[in-house]
Amino acid sequence: MRSPPVAQEKFRNIGLIARSESEQALYSLRQLIHFLHGRDCTVILDKHIIGNLPEMGLQAASASQMGESCDLVIVVGGDGSLLGAARTLSRYNVPVLGVNRGHLGFLTDILPSEIESRVGQVLDGEYSTEKRFLLDLEVRRGKTVVGGGSALNDIVLLSGDSVHMIDFELMIDGHFVYGQRSDGLIISTPTGSTAYALSGGGPIMHPKLDAMVLVPLNPHTLTSRPLVVAGDSEIKIHITTEKVRPLVSCDGTEGIRLQVDDVIAIRKKPHRLQLIHPPGHDFYQACRSKLGWSSRPGDGS
């Protein structure tokens, strides 16, 4: 495991990840490659998009190989692209930087028009670092583990393709919390609190918080509210519904189909994502910009 870079360290071996189906992302990727070559950087391209840029003559690698060999990985796309990269790269402690070619861009905060200036600052050692924790998922059926995954934003229990509510029991650190009938439950990190959990009525949590929030989805009671728990908590969900086969999904990926008496276990992942930002990054400014919060009179931010 490499140590986190010090502020003066300059990155030389840089991996690039982007959405192959996005022409805008590929356009920015070409711009970024030319800029990095001009800075004498070695560029390694995600093997899934190497076929989209054959004229560049770059070496290809998987995300895992980038984690082992790169000093920095830059993701060009939306937050979804960075979420996918984070689930692989967090274990390698490699810094990750995001260029926004998506929608909100809470995680990918460099605008396409700023690529050369802002990436240049990072290459010169001018950046801040955040450690974001992920969640680990394990699904047990009796004594057998039938599925698992990890999430930077959230793990979501859903009723799947059924219009019926689901029944489940919630345990936190071995303590029974409640039995619930609802459309599901969102278990979110602070990173994910500005995503699906926010749409479900959950609170916005600062990224530095060591906490998780549990947000019920359309509960069949007026007294069920979002619950914030310690980041080191172990969450277990016992599926008690028989009429419906619900799903559990990590960061919106294809879910694991569940059945009655399955137990979902969720806990903090041992490795954290090392997310870096150019100078001047401000979480509250990002909230104002992305969520439409009011600015001070005369302040355009």
XYZ file of C-alpha atoms in Angstrom:
301
model
C 0.000 0.000 0.000
C 1.427 3.363 -1.002
C 1.370 6.291 1.404
C -0.841 9.305 0.595
C 1.028 11.916 -1.457
C 2.455 14.956 0.272
C 1.417 18.368 -0.999
C 4.625 18.858 -3.039
C 4.504 15.506 -4.820
C 4.064 15.680 -8.580
C 2.120 12.918 -10.322
C 3.777 11.230 -13.312
C 1.949 7.947 -14.035
C -1.695 8.842 -14.576
C -4.607 6.517 -15.310
C -7.684 7.766 -17.164
C -11.197 6.360 -16.865
C -14.216 7.617 -18.836
C -17.632 6.617 -20.142
C -17.141 5.068 -23.577
C -20.710 5.876 -24.670
C -20.343 9.615 -23.993
C -18.971 11.675 -26.889
C -18.572 14.647 -24.556
C -16.485 12.571 -22.156
C -14.301 11.285 -25.019
C -13.810 14.849 -26.293
C -12.597 15.967 -22.856
C -10.504 12.823 -22.594
C -8.606 13.679 -25.792
C -8.028 17.209 -24.498
C -6.759 15.815 -21.208
C -4.422 13.317 -22.894
C -2.791 16.031 -25.019
C -2.374 18.218 -21.939
C -0.826 15.421 -19.856
C 1.593 14.517 -22.634
C 2.617 18.163 -22.723
C 3.455 17.862 -19.033
C 5.625 14.767 -19.691
C 3.225 12.432 -17.899
C 2.823 8.754 -18.715
C -0.827 8.114 -19.540
C -2.578 4.760 -19.085
C -6.085 4.354 -20.479
C -8.950 2.254 -19.150
C -9.068 -0.950 -21.200
C -12.808 -0.506 -21.745
C -12.312 2.687 -23.758
C -8.970 2.033 -25.485
C -10.875 1.010 -28.618
C -12.536 4.430 -28.774
C -9.196 6.226 -29.008
C -6.931 4.031 -31.177
C -5.145 7.055 -32.627
C -3.654 7.894 -29.221
C -1.441 4.797 -29.101
C -1.755 4.441 -25.336
C -1.259 1.410 -23.145
C -4.416 -0.050 -21.625
C -5.079 -1.366 -18.131
C -7.925 -2.393 -15.864
C -8.922 -0.231 -12.917
C -7.181 -2.679 -10.584
C -3.949 -2.451 -12.589
C -4.179 1.338 -12.480
C -4.547 1.146 -8.704
C -1.336 -0.863 -8.491
C 0.784 1.201 -10.894
C -0.548 4.780 -11.144
C 0.220 7.818 -8.989
C -3.149 9.366 -9.855
C -6.374 8.273 -11.564
C -8.571 10.864 -13.284
C -12.210 9.983 -13.976
C -13.935 11.860 -16.805
C -17.709 11.557 -16.547
C -20.458 11.956 -13.994
C -20.609 10.925 -10.368
C -21.743 7.474 -11.508
C -18.462 6.953 -13.349
C -16.504 7.936 -10.259
C -18.610 5.662 -8.049
C -17.723 2.694 -10.215
C -14.023 3.549 -10.155
C -14.071 4.146 -6.395
C -15.360 0.677 -5.604
C -12.236 -0.791 -7.223
C -9.593 1.854 -6.502
C -10.233 2.454 -2.784
C -8.242 -0.611 -1.750
C -5.093 0.689 -3.485
C -4.981 4.120 -1.791
C -4.409 5.779 -5.167
C -5.665 9.407 -5.365
C -8.718 9.946 -7.581
C -9.659 13.205 -9.321
C -12.935 13.856 -11.150
C -13.691 15.867 -14.309
C -17.424 16.484 -14.597
C -19.104 15.342 -17.800
C -22.329 14.311 -16.074
C -25.145 16.131 -14.294
C -24.726 17.333 -10.692
C -21.063 16.455 -10.229
C -20.698 16.438 -6.430
C -17.661 14.152 -6.783
C -16.401 15.170 -10.233
C -15.866 18.854 -9.559
C -13.576 20.055 -12.400
C -15.491 21.656 -15.284
C -14.469 20.709 -18.864
C -13.428 24.325 -19.507
C -11.064 24.163 -16.522
C -9.220 20.961 -17.396
C -5.837 22.487 -18.188
C -5.806 25.063 -15.387
C -7.219 22.881 -12.603
C -5.488 19.616 -13.518
C -2.317 21.663 -13.901
C -2.650 22.860 -10.315
C -3.020 19.283 -9.107
C 0.049 18.181 -11.077
C 1.966 21.011 -9.405
C 1.028 19.624 -5.986
C -1.729 22.143 -5.235
C -4.724 20.172 -4.002
C -6.642 19.052 -0.940
C -7.393 15.454 0.023
C -10.536 13.871 1.444
C -10.932 10.355 2.758
C -14.370 8.946 1.945
C -15.453 5.638 3.459
C -17.386 2.951 1.595
C -19.849 0.304 2.723
C -19.476 -3.471 2.453
C -22.522 -5.653 1.765
C -22.961 -9.351 2.495
C -26.118 -11.369 1.866
C -26.544 -14.624 3.793
C -29.054 -17.373 3.148
C -28.816 -19.590 6.180
C -25.080 -20.217 6.616
C -24.247 -19.529 2.980
C -23.076 -16.192 1.572
C -25.076 -15.755 -1.657
C -23.923 -12.279 -2.671
C -22.100 -9.102 -1.758
C -20.727 -5.807 -2.955
C -19.512 -2.384 -1.923
C -20.826 1.160 -2.243
C -19.476 4.684 -1.948
C -22.934 6.303 -1.991
C -25.495 3.853 -0.683
C -26.856 0.360 -0.341
C -30.571 0.224 -1.104
C -33.175 -2.406 -0.259
C -36.043 -2.208 -2.762
C -39.239 -4.075 -3.468
C -37.865 -4.739 -6.945
C -40.346 -5.037 -9.794
C -43.326 -5.443 -7.475
C -45.799 -2.749 -6.397
C -46.196 -4.445 -3.011
C -44.494 -3.241 0.141
C -41.876 -5.431 1.778
C -41.524 -6.496 5.409
C -38.183 -6.600 7.204
C -36.580 -6.297 10.623
C -33.706 -3.927 11.357
C -30.872 -4.643 13.832
C -28.037 -2.233 14.657
C -25.017 -3.522 16.588
C -27.053 -6.500 17.745
C -29.951 -4.386 19.023
C -33.429 -4.770 17.557
C -34.577 -1.402 16.184
C -37.900 -2.060 14.467
C -39.914 -4.182 12.110
C -41.035 -2.184 9.104
C -43.368 -2.387 6.138
C -42.274 -0.020 3.373
C -41.015 0.217 -0.192
C -37.488 -0.298 1.116
C -34.590 1.264 2.985
C -31.579 3.382 1.973
C -28.350 2.975 3.949
C -26.160 5.913 2.953
C -22.674 7.224 3.649
C -22.093 10.991 4.020
C -20.997 10.936 0.364
C -24.358 9.476 -0.654
C -26.402 11.823 1.519
C -26.661 14.279 -1.402
C -27.868 11.535 -3.768
C -30.790 9.077 -3.495
C -31.013 9.477 0.280
C -31.646 13.207 -0.174
C -34.501 12.461 -2.591
C -35.948 10.124 0.041
C -36.035 12.889 2.667
C -32.727 12.160 4.387
C -30.388 14.799 5.868
C -27.336 16.209 4.131
C -24.230 15.064 5.995
C -20.829 16.720 5.746
C -18.279 14.381 4.085
C -16.055 14.488 7.188
C -18.712 12.874 9.370
C -18.113 9.292 10.475
C -21.758 8.306 10.255
C -24.396 6.521 8.194
C -28.014 7.479 7.653
C -30.902 5.026 7.241
C -33.760 6.465 5.191
C -37.053 4.515 4.931
C -38.743 4.550 1.528
C -42.465 5.306 1.854
C -42.908 3.572 5.226
C -46.410 2.426 6.195
C -46.306 4.585 9.325
C -46.142 8.310 10.028
C -43.549 7.954 12.787
C -40.723 6.300 10.824
C -37.994 8.863 10.163
C -34.366 8.863 8.911
C -31.954 7.563 11.522
C -28.291 8.623 11.779
C -25.928 6.072 13.353
C -22.192 5.801 13.974
C -20.021 4.949 10.994
C -18.681 1.826 12.714
C -22.152 0.380 13.275
C -23.039 -3.058 11.967
C -26.433 -3.072 10.304
C -28.402 -6.256 9.725
C -31.691 -6.527 7.879
C -33.761 -9.690 8.142
C -36.158 -10.172 5.221
C -39.525 -11.367 6.546
C -41.744 -10.749 3.508
C -42.997 -13.833 1.668
C -45.084 -12.421 -1.193
C -42.301 -10.315 -2.722
C -38.714 -11.048 -3.735
C -36.958 -7.736 -3.043
C -33.600 -6.522 -4.325
C -30.570 -5.061 -2.614
C -28.315 -2.848 -4.738
C -24.958 -1.082 -4.276
C -24.688 2.405 -5.824
C -27.524 1.656 -8.206
C -25.842 -1.367 -9.789
C -27.700 -4.554 -10.706
C -29.186 -5.884 -7.500
C -29.122 -9.187 -5.669
C -32.526 -10.896 -5.564
C -33.583 -11.788 -2.021
C -35.999 -14.244 -0.464
C -37.653 -14.693 2.903
C -35.247 -15.194 5.861
C -32.245 -13.784 3.975
C -30.054 -11.549 6.140
C -28.290 -8.456 4.791
C -25.188 -7.364 6.715
C -23.713 -3.882 6.127
C -20.590 -2.392 7.680
C -17.871 0.103 6.874
C -15.281 -1.038 4.352
C -11.712 -1.170 5.754
C -10.303 0.849 2.820
C -11.195 4.462 2.060
C -11.310 6.360 -1.189
C -8.650 9.056 -1.459
C -10.519 11.839 -3.292
C -8.578 14.952 -4.234
C -9.738 18.434 -5.216
C -8.027 21.451 -6.786
C -7.485 24.530 -4.573
C -10.576 26.319 -3.370
C -12.906 23.319 -3.181
C -15.752 24.070 -0.739
C -18.490 21.556 0.140
C -20.974 24.301 0.985
C -20.296 26.135 -2.271
C -20.928 22.852 -4.084
C -24.274 22.560 -2.277
C -25.198 26.107 -3.287
C -24.285 25.400 -6.890
C -25.707 21.898 -7.279
C -28.791 22.175 -5.075
C -29.812 25.754 -5.853
C -29.267 27.185 -2.383
C -29.502 30.964 -2.104
C -26.313 32.993 -2.298
C -25.536 36.204 -0.475
C -26.692 39.376 -2.306
C -24.183 40.223 -5.001
C -22.471 36.818 -4.692
C -22.673 34.755 -7.859
C -21.424 31.516 -6.214
